[in-house]
MMTF fields as JSON, N, C-alpha, C and O atoms, coordinates in Angstrom:
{
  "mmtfVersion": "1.0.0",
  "mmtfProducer": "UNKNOWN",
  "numBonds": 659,
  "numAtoms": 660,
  "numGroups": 165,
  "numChains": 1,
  "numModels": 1,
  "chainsPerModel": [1],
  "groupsPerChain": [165],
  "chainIdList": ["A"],
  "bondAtomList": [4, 2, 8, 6, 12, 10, 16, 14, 20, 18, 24, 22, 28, 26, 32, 30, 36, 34, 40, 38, 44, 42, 48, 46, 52, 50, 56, 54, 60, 58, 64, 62, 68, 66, 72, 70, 76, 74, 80, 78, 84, 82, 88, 86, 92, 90, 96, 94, 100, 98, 104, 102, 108, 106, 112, 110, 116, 114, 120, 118, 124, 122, 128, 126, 132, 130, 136, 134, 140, 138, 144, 142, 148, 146, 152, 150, 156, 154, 160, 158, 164, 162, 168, 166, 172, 170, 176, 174, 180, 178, 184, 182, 188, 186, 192, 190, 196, 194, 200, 198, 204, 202, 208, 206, 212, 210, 216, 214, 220, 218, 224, 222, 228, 226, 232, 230, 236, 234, 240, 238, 244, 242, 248, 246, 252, 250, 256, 254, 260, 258, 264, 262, 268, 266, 272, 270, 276, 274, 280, 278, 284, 282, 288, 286, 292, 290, 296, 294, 300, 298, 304, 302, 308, 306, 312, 310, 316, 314, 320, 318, 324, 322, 328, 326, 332, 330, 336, 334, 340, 338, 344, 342, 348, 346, 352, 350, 356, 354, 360, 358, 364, 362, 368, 366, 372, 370, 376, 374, 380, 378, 384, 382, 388, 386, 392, 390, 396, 394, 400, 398, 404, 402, 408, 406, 412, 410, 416, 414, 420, 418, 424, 422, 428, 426, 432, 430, 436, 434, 440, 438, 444, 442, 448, 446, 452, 450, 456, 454, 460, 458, 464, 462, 468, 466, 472, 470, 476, 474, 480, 478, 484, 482, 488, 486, 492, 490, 496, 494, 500, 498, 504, 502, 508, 506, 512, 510, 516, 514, 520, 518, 524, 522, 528, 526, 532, 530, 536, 534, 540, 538, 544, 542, 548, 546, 552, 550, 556, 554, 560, 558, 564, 562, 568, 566, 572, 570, 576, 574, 580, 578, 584, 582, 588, 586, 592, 590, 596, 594, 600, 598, 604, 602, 608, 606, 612, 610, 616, 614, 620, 618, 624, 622, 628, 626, 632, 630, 636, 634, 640, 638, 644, 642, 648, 646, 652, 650, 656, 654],
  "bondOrderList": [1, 1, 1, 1, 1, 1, 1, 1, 1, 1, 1, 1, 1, 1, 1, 1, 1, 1, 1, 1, 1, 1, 1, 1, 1, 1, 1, 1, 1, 1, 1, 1, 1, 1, 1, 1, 1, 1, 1, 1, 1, 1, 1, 1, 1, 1, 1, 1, 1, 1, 1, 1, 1, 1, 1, 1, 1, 1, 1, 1, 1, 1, 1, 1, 1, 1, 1, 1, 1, 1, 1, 1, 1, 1, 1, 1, 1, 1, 1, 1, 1, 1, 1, 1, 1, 1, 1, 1, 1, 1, 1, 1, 1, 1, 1, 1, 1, 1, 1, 1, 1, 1, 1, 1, 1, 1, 1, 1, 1, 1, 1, 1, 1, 1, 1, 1, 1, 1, 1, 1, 1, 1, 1, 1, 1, 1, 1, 1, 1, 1, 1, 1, 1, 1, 1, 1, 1, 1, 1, 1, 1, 1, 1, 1, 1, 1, 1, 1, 1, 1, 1, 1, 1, 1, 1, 1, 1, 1, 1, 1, 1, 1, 1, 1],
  "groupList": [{"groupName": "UNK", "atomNameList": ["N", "CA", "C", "O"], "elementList": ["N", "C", "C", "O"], "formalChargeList": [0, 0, 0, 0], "bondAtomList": [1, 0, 2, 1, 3, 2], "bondOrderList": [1, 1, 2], "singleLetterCode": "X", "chemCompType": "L-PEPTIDE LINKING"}],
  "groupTypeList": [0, 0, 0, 0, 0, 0, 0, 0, 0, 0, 0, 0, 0, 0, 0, 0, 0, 0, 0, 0, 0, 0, 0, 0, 0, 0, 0, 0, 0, 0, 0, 0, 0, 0, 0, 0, 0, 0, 0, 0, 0, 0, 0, 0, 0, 0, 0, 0, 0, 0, 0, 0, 0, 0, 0, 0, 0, 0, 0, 0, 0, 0, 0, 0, 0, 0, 0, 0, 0, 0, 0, 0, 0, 0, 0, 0, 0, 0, 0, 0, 0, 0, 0, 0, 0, 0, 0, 0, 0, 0, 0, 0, 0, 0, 0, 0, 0, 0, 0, 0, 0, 0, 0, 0, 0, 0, 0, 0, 0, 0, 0, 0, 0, 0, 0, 0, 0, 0, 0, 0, 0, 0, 0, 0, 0, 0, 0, 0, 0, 0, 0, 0, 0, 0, 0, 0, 0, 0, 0, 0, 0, 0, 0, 0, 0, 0, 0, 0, 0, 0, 0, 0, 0, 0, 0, 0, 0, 0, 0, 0, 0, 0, 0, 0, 0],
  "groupIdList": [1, 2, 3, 4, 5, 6, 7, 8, 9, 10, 11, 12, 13, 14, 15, 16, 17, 18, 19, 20, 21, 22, 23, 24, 25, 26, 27, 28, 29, 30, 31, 32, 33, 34, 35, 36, 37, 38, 39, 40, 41, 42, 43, 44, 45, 46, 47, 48, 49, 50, 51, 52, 53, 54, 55, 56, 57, 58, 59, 60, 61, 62, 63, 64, 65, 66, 67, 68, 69, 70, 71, 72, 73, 74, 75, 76, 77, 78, 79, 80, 81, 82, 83, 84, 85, 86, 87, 88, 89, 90, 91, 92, 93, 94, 95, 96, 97, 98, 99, 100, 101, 102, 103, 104, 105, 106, 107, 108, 109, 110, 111, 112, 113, 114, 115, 116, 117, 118, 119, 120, 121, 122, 123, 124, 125, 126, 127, 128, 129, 130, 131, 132, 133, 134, 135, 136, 137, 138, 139, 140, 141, 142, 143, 144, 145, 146, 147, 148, 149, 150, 151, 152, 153, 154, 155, 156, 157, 158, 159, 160, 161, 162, 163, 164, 165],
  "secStructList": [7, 7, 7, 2, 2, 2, 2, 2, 2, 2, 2, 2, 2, 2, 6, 2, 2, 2, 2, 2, 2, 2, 2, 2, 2, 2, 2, 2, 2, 2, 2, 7, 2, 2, 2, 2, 2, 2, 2, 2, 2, 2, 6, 6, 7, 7, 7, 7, 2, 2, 2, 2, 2, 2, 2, 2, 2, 2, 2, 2, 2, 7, 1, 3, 3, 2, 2, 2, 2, 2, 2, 6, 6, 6, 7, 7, 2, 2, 2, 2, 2, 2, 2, 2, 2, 2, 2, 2, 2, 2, 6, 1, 3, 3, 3, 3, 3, 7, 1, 1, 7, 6, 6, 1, 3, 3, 3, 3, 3, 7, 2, 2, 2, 2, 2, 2, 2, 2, 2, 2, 2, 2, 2, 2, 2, 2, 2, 2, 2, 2, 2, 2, 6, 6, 1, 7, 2, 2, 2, 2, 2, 2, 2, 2, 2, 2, 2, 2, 2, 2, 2, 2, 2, 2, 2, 1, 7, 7, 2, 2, 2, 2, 2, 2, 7],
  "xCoordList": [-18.326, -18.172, -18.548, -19.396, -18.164, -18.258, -19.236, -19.324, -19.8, -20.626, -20.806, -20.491, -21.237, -20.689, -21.264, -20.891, -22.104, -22.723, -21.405, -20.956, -20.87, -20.131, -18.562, -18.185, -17.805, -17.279, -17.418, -16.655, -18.403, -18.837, -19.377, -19.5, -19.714, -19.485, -18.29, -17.756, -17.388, -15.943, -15.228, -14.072, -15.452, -15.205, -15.29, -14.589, -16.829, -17.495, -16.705, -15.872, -16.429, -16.274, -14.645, -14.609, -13.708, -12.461, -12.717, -11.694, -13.503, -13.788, -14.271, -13.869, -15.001, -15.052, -14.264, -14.625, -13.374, -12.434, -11.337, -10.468, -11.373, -10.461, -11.202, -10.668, -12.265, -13.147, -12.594, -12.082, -13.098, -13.244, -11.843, -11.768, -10.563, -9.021, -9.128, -8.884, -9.467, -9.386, -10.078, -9.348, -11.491, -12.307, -11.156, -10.712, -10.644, -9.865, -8.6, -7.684, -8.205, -6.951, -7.574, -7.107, -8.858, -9.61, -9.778, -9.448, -10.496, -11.117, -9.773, -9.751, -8.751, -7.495, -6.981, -7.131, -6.707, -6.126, -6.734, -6.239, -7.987, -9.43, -9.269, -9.48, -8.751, -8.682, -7.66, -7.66, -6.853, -5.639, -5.36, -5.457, -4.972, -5.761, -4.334, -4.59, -3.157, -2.823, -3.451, -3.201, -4.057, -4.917, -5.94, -6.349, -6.128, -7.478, -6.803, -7.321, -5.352, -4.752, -4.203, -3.045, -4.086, -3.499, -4.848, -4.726, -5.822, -6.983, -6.929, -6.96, -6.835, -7.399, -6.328, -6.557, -5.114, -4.001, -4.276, -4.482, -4.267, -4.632, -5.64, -5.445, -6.86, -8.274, -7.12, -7.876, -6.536, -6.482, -7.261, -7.619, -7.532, -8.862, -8.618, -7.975, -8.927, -7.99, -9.639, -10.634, -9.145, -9.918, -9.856, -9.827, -9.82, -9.189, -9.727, -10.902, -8.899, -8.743, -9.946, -10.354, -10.425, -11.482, -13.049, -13.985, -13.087, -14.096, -14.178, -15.351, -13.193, -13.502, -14.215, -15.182, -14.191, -15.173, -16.757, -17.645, -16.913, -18.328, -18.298, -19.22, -17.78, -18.294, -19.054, -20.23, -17.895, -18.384, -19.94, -21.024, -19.765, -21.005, -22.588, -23.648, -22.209, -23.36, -23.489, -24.562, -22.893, -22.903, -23.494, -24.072, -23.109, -23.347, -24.747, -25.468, -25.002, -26.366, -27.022, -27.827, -26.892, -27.675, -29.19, -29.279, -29.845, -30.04, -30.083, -31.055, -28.84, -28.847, -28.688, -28.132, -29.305, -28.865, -27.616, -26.638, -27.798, -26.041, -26.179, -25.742, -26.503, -27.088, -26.861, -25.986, -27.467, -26.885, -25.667, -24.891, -25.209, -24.338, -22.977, -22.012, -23.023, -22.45, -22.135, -21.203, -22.68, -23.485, -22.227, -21.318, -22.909, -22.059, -20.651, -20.155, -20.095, -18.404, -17.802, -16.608, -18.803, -17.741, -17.644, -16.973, -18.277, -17.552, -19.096, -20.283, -18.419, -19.717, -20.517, -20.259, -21.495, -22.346, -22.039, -22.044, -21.736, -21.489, -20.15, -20.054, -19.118, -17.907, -18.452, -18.278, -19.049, -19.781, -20.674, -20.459, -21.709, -22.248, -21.508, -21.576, -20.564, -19.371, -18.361, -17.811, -18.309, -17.739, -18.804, -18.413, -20.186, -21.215, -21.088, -20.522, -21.618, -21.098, -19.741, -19.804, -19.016, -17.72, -17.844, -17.322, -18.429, -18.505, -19.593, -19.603, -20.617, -21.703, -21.224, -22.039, -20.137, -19.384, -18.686, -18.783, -18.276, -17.26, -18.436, -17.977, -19.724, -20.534, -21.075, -21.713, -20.199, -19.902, -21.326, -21.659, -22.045, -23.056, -24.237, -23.973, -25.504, -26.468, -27.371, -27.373, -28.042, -29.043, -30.43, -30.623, -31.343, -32.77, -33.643, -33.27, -34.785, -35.347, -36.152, -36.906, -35.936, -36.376, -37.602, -38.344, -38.026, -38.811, -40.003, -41.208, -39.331, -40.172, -40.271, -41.435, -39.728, -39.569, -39.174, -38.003, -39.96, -39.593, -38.471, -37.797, -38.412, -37.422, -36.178, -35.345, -35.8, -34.504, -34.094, -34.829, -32.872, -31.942, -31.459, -31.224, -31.202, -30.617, -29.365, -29.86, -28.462, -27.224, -27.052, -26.772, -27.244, -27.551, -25.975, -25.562, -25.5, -24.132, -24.812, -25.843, -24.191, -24.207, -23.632, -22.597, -24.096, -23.265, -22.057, -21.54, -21.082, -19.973, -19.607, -18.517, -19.937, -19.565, -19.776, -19.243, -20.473, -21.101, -19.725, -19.365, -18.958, -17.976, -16.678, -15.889, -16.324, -14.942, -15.203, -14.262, -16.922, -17.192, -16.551, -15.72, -17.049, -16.764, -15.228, -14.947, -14.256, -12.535, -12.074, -11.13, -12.843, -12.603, -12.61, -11.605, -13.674, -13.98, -13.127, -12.606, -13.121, -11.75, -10.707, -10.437, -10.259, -8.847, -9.119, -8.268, -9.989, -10.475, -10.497, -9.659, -10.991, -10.755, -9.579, -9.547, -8.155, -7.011, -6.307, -5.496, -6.597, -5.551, -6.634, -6.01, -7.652, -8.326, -7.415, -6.88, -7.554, -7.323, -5.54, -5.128, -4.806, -3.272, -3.081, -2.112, -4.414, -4.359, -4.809, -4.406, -6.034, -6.233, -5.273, -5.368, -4.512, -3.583, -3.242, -3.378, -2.743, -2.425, -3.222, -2.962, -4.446, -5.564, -6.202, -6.383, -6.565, -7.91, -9.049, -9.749, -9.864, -10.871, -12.13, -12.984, -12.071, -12.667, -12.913, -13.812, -11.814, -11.622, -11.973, -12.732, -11.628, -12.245, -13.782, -14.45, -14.37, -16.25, -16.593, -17.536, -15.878, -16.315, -16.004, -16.903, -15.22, -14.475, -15.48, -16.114, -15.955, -17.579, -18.592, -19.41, -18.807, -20.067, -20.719, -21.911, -19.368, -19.553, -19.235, -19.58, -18.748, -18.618, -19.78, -20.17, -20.468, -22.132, -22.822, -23.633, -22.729, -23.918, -23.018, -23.482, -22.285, -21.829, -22.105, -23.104, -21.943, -22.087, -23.955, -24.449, -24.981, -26.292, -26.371, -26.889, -25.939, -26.634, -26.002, -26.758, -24.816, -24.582, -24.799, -24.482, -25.699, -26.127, -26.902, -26.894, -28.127, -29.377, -29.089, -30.0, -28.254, -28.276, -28.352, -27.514, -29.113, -29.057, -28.09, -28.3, -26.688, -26.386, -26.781, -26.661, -27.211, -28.24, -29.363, -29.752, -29.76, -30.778, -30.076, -30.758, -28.883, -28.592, -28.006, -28.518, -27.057, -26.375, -27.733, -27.472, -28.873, -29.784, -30.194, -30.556, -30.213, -30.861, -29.624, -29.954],
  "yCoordList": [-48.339, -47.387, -45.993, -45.992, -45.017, -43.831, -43.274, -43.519, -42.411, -41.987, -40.579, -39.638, -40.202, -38.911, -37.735, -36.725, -37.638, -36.659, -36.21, -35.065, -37.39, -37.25, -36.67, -35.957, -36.85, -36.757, -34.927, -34.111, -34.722, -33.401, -32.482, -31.277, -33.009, -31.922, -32.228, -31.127, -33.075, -32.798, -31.972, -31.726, -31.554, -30.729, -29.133, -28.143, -29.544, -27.827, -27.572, -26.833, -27.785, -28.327, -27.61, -26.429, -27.891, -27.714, -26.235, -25.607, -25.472, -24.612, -23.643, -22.512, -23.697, -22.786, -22.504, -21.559, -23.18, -22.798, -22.078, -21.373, -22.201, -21.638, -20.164, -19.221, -20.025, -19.032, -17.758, -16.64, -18.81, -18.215, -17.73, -16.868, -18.295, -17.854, -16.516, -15.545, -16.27, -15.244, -14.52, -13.669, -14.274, -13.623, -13.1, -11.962, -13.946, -12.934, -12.639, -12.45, -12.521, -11.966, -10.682, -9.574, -10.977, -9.347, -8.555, -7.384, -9.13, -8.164, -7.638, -6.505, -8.49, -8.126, -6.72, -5.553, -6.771, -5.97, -4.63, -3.604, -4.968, -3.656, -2.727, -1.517, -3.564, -3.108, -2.509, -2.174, -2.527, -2.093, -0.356, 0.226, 0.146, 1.733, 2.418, 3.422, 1.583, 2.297, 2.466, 3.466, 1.689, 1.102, 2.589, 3.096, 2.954, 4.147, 5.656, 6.751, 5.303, 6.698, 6.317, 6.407, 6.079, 5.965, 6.315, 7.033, 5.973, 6.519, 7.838, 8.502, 8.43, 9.566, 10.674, 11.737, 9.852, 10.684, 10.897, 12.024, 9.739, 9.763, 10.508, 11.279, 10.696, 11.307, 12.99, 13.906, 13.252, 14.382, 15.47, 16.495, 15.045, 15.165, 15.045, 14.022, 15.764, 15.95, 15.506, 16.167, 13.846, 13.44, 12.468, 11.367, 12.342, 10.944, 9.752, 9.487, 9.123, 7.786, 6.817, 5.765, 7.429, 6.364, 6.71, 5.91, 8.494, 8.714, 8.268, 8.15, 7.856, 8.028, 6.807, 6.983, 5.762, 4.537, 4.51, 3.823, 5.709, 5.654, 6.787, 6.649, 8.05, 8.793, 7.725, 7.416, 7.403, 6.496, 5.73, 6.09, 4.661, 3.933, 4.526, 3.963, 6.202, 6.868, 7.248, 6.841, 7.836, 8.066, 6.74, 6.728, 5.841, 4.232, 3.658, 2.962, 3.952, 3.438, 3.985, 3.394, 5.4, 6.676, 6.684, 6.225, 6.976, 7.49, 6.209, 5.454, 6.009, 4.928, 5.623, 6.659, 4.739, 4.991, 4.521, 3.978, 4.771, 4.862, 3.197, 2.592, 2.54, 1.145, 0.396, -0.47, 0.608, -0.196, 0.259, -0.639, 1.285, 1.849, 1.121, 0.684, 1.059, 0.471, -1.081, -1.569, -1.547, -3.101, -3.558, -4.369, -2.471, -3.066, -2.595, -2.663, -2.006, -1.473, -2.31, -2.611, -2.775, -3.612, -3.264, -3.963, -1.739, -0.839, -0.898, -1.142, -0.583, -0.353, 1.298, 2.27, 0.761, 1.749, 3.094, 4.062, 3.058, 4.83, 5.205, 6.36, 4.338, 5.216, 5.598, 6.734, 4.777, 5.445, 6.239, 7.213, 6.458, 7.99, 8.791, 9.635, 8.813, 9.992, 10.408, 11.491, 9.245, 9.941, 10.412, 11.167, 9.977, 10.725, 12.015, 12.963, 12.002, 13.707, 14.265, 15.392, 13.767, 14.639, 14.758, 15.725, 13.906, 14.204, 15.314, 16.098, 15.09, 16.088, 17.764, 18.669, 18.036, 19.027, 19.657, 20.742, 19.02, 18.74, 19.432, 20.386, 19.236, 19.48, 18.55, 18.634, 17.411, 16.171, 15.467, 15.042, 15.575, 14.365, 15.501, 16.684, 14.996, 15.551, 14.492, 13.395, 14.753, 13.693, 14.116, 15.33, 13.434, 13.277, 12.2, 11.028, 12.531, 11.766, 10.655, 11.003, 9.608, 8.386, 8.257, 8.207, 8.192, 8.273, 7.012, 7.071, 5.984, 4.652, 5.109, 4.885, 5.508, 5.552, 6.656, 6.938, 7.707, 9.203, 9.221, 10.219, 7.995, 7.981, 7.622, 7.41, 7.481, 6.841, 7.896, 8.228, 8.53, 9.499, 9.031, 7.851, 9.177, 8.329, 9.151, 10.273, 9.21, 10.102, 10.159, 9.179, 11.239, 11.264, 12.357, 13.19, 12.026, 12.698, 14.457, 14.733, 14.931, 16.297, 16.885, 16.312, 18.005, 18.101, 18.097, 17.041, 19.029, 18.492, 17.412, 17.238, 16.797, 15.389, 14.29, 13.19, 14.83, 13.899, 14.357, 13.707, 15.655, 16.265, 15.534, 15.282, 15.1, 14.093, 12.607, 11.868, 11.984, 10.707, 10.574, 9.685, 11.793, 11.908, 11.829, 11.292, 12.39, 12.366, 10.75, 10.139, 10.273, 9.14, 8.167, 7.522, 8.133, 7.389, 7.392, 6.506, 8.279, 9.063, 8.049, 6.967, 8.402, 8.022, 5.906, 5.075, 5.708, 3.985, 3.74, 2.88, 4.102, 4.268, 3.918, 2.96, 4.738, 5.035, 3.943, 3.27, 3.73, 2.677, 1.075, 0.042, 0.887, -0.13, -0.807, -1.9, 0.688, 0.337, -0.558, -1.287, 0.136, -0.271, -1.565, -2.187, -2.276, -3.316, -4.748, -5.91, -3.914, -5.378, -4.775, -5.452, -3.822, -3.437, -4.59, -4.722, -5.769, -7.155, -7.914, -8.922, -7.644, -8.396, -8.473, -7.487, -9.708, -9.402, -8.97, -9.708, -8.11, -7.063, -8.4, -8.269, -9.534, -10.787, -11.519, -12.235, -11.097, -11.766, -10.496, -10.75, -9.436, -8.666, -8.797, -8.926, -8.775, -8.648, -9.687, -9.448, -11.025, -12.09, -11.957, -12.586, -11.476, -10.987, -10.574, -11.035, -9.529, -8.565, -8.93, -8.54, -9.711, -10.443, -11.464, -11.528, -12.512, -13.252, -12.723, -13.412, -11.829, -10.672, -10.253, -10.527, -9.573, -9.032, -10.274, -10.211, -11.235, -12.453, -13.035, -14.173, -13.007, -13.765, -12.864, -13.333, -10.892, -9.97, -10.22, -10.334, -10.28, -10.447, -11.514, -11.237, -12.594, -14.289, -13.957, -14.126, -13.504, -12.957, -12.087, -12.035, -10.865, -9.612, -9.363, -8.559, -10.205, -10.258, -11.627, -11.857, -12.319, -13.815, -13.749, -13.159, -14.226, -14.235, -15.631, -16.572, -15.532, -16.387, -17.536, -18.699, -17.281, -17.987, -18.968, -20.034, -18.329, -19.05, -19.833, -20.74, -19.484, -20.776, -21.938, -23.057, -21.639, -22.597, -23.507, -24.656, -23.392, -24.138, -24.907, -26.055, -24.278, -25.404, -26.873, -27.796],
  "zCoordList": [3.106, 2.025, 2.53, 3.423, 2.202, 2.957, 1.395, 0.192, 2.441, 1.536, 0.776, 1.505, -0.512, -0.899, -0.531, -1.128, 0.336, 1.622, 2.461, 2.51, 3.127, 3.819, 3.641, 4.571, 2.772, 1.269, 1.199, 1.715, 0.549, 0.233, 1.461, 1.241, 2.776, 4.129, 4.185, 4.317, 4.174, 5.085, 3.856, 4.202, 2.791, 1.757, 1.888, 1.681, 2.452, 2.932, 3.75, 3.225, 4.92, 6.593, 5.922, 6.268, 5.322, 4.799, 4.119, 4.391, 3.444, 2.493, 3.495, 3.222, 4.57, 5.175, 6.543, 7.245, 6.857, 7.92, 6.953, 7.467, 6.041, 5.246, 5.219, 5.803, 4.622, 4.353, 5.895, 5.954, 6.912, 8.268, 8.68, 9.555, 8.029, 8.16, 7.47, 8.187, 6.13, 5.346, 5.935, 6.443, 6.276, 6.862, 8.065, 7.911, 9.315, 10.609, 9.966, 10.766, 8.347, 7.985, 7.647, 7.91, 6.939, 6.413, 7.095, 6.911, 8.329, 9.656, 10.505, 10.985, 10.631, 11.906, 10.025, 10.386, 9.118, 8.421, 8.787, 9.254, 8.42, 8.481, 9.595, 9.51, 11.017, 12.039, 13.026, 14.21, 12.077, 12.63, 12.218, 11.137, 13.617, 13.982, 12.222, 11.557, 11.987, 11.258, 9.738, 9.065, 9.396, 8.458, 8.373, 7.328, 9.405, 9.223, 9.383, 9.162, 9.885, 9.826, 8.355, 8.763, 7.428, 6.221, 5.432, 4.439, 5.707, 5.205, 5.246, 4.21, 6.557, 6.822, 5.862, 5.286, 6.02, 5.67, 4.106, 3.656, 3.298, 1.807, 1.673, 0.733, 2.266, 2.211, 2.457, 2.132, 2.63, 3.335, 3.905, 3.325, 5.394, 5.872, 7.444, 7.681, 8.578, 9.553, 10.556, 10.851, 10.855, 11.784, 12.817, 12.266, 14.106, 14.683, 14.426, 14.174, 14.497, 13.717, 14.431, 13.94, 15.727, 16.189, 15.789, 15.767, 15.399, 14.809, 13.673, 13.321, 12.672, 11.064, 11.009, 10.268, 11.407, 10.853, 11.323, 10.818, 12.743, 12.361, 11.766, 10.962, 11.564, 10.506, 9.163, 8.972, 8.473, 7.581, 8.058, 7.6, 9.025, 9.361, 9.329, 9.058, 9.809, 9.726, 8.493, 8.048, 7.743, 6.059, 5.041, 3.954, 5.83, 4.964, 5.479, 4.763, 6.547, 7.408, 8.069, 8.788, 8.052, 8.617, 7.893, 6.754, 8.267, 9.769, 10.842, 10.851, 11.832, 12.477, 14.175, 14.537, 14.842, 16.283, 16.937, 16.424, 17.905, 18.647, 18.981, 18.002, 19.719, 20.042, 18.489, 18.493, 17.342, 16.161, 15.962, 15.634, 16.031, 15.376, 16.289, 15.663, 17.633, 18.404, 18.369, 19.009, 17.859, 17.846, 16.274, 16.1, 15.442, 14.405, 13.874, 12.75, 15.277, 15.132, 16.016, 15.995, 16.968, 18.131, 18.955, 19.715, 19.612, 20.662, 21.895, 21.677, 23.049, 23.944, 23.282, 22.572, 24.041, 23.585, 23.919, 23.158, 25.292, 25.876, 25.143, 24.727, 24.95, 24.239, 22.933, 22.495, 22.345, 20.742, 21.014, 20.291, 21.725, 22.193, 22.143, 21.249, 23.061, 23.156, 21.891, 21.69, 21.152, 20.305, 19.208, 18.319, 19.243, 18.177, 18.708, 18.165, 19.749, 20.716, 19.815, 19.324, 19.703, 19.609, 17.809, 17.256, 17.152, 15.497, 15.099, 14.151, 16.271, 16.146, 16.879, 16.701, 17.537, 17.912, 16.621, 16.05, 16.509, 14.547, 13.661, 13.033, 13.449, 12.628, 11.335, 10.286, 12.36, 11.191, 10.603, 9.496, 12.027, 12.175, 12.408, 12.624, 12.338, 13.339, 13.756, 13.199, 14.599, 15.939, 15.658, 15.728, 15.382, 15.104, 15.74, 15.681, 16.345, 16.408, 15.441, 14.533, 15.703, 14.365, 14.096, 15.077, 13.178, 12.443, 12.847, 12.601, 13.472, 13.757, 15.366, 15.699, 16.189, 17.175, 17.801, 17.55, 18.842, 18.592, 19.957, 20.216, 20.727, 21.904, 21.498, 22.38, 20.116, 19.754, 18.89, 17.96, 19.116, 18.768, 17.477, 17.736, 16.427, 15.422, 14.737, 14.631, 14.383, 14.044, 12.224, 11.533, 11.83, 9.855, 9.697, 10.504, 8.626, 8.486, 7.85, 7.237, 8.126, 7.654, 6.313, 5.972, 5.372, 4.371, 4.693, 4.33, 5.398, 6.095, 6.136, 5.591, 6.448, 7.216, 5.592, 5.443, 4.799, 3.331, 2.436, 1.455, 2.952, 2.048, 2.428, 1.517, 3.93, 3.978, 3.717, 3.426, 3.851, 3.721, 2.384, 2.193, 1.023, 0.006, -0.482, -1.554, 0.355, 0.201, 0.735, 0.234, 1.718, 2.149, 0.758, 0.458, 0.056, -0.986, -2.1, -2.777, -2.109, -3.511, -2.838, -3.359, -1.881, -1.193, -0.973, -1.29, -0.597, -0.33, -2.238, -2.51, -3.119, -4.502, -4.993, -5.765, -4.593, -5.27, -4.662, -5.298, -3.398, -2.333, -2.909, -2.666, -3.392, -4.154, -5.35, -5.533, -6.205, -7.483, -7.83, -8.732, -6.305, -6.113, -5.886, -6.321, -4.867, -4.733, -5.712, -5.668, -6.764, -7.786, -9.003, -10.027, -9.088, -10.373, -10.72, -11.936, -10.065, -10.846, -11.08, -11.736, -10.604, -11.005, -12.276, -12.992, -12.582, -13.447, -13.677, -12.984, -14.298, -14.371, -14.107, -13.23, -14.923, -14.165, -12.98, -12.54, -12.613, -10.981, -10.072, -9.137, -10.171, -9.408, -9.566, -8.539, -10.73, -10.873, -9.93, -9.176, -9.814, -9.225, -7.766, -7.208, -6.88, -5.706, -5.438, -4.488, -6.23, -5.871, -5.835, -5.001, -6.653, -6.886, -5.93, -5.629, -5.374, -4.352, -3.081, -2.121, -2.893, -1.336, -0.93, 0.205, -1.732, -2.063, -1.816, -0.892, -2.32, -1.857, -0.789, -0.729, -0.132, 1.126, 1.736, 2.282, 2.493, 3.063, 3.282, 4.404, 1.681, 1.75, 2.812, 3.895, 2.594, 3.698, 4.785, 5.742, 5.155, 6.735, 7.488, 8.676, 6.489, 7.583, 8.142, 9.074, 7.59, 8.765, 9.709, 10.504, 9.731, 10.002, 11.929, 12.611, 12.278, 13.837, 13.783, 13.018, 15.031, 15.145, 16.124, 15.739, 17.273, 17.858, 17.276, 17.752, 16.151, 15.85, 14.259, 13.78, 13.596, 13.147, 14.349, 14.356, 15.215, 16.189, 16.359, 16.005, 16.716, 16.907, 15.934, 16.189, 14.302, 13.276, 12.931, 12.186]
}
């Protein structure tokens, strides 16, 4: 007799490879360089397309260093230096020493830089609202609701140290 443990993981086991399909349909969409020139373009807001997502990142998680900031875009570290260099040329960004740590540079957006994060939003807003227009005002709260508690249990999560439990 099989048992309903077993039953209900090969259930899970089914629910999250699915999960994990949607997840590399979300992330490959997110990431595709035309995806951020359509941003930039709707934002109307004149910025290259490899700076605008850490602009954002620093606006969203500033005051952050180049090393996190790097860590959580995907990119090596020295090309994201260089391009903090090039947002902080812009007037976009500025560089401070951190507050926990006076050897770590940390990158905080600038009013400037708080004024296109701001057009970005407007523009991520309007290209939103196009996409749940067929939706239900229900199903979106819930989309949100469980994104927010799945984003919460995966963002501190070391993966190393679940693979081990």
């Amino acid at each position: 007799m099989v048992s309903i443990k077993s039953v209900q993981d090969t259930h899970i086991s089914g629910q999250i490879r699915i999960l994990h399909g949607a997840l590399i349909d979300i992330v490959s969409a997110m990431n595709r360089p035309q995806r951020d020139e359509a941003m930039v373009r709707e934002a109307g807001i004149s910025l290259d397309r490899a700076l605008f997502p850490l602009l954002v990142g620093i606006e969203r998680r500033g005051p952050i260093g180049v090393v996190d900031l790097a860590d959580r875009v995907g990119r090596d570290y020295t090309t994201v230096s260089r391009q903090v260099a090039k947002l902080e040329s812009l007037g976009l960004v500025a560089r401070q020493a951190s507050a926990a740590d006076r050897r770590v540079r940390e990158a905080v957006v600038t009013p400037k830089g708080k004024i296109m994060t701001d057009a970005v939003d407007l523009a991520r807003d309007r290209i939103g609202r196009a996409i749940f227009a067929s939706w239900d005002d229900r199903d979106v709260g819930e989309l949100v609701r469980l994104m927010r508690k799945f984003a919460d249990a995966v963002k501190d999560d070391d993966p190393a140290e679940t693979a081990e439990s």
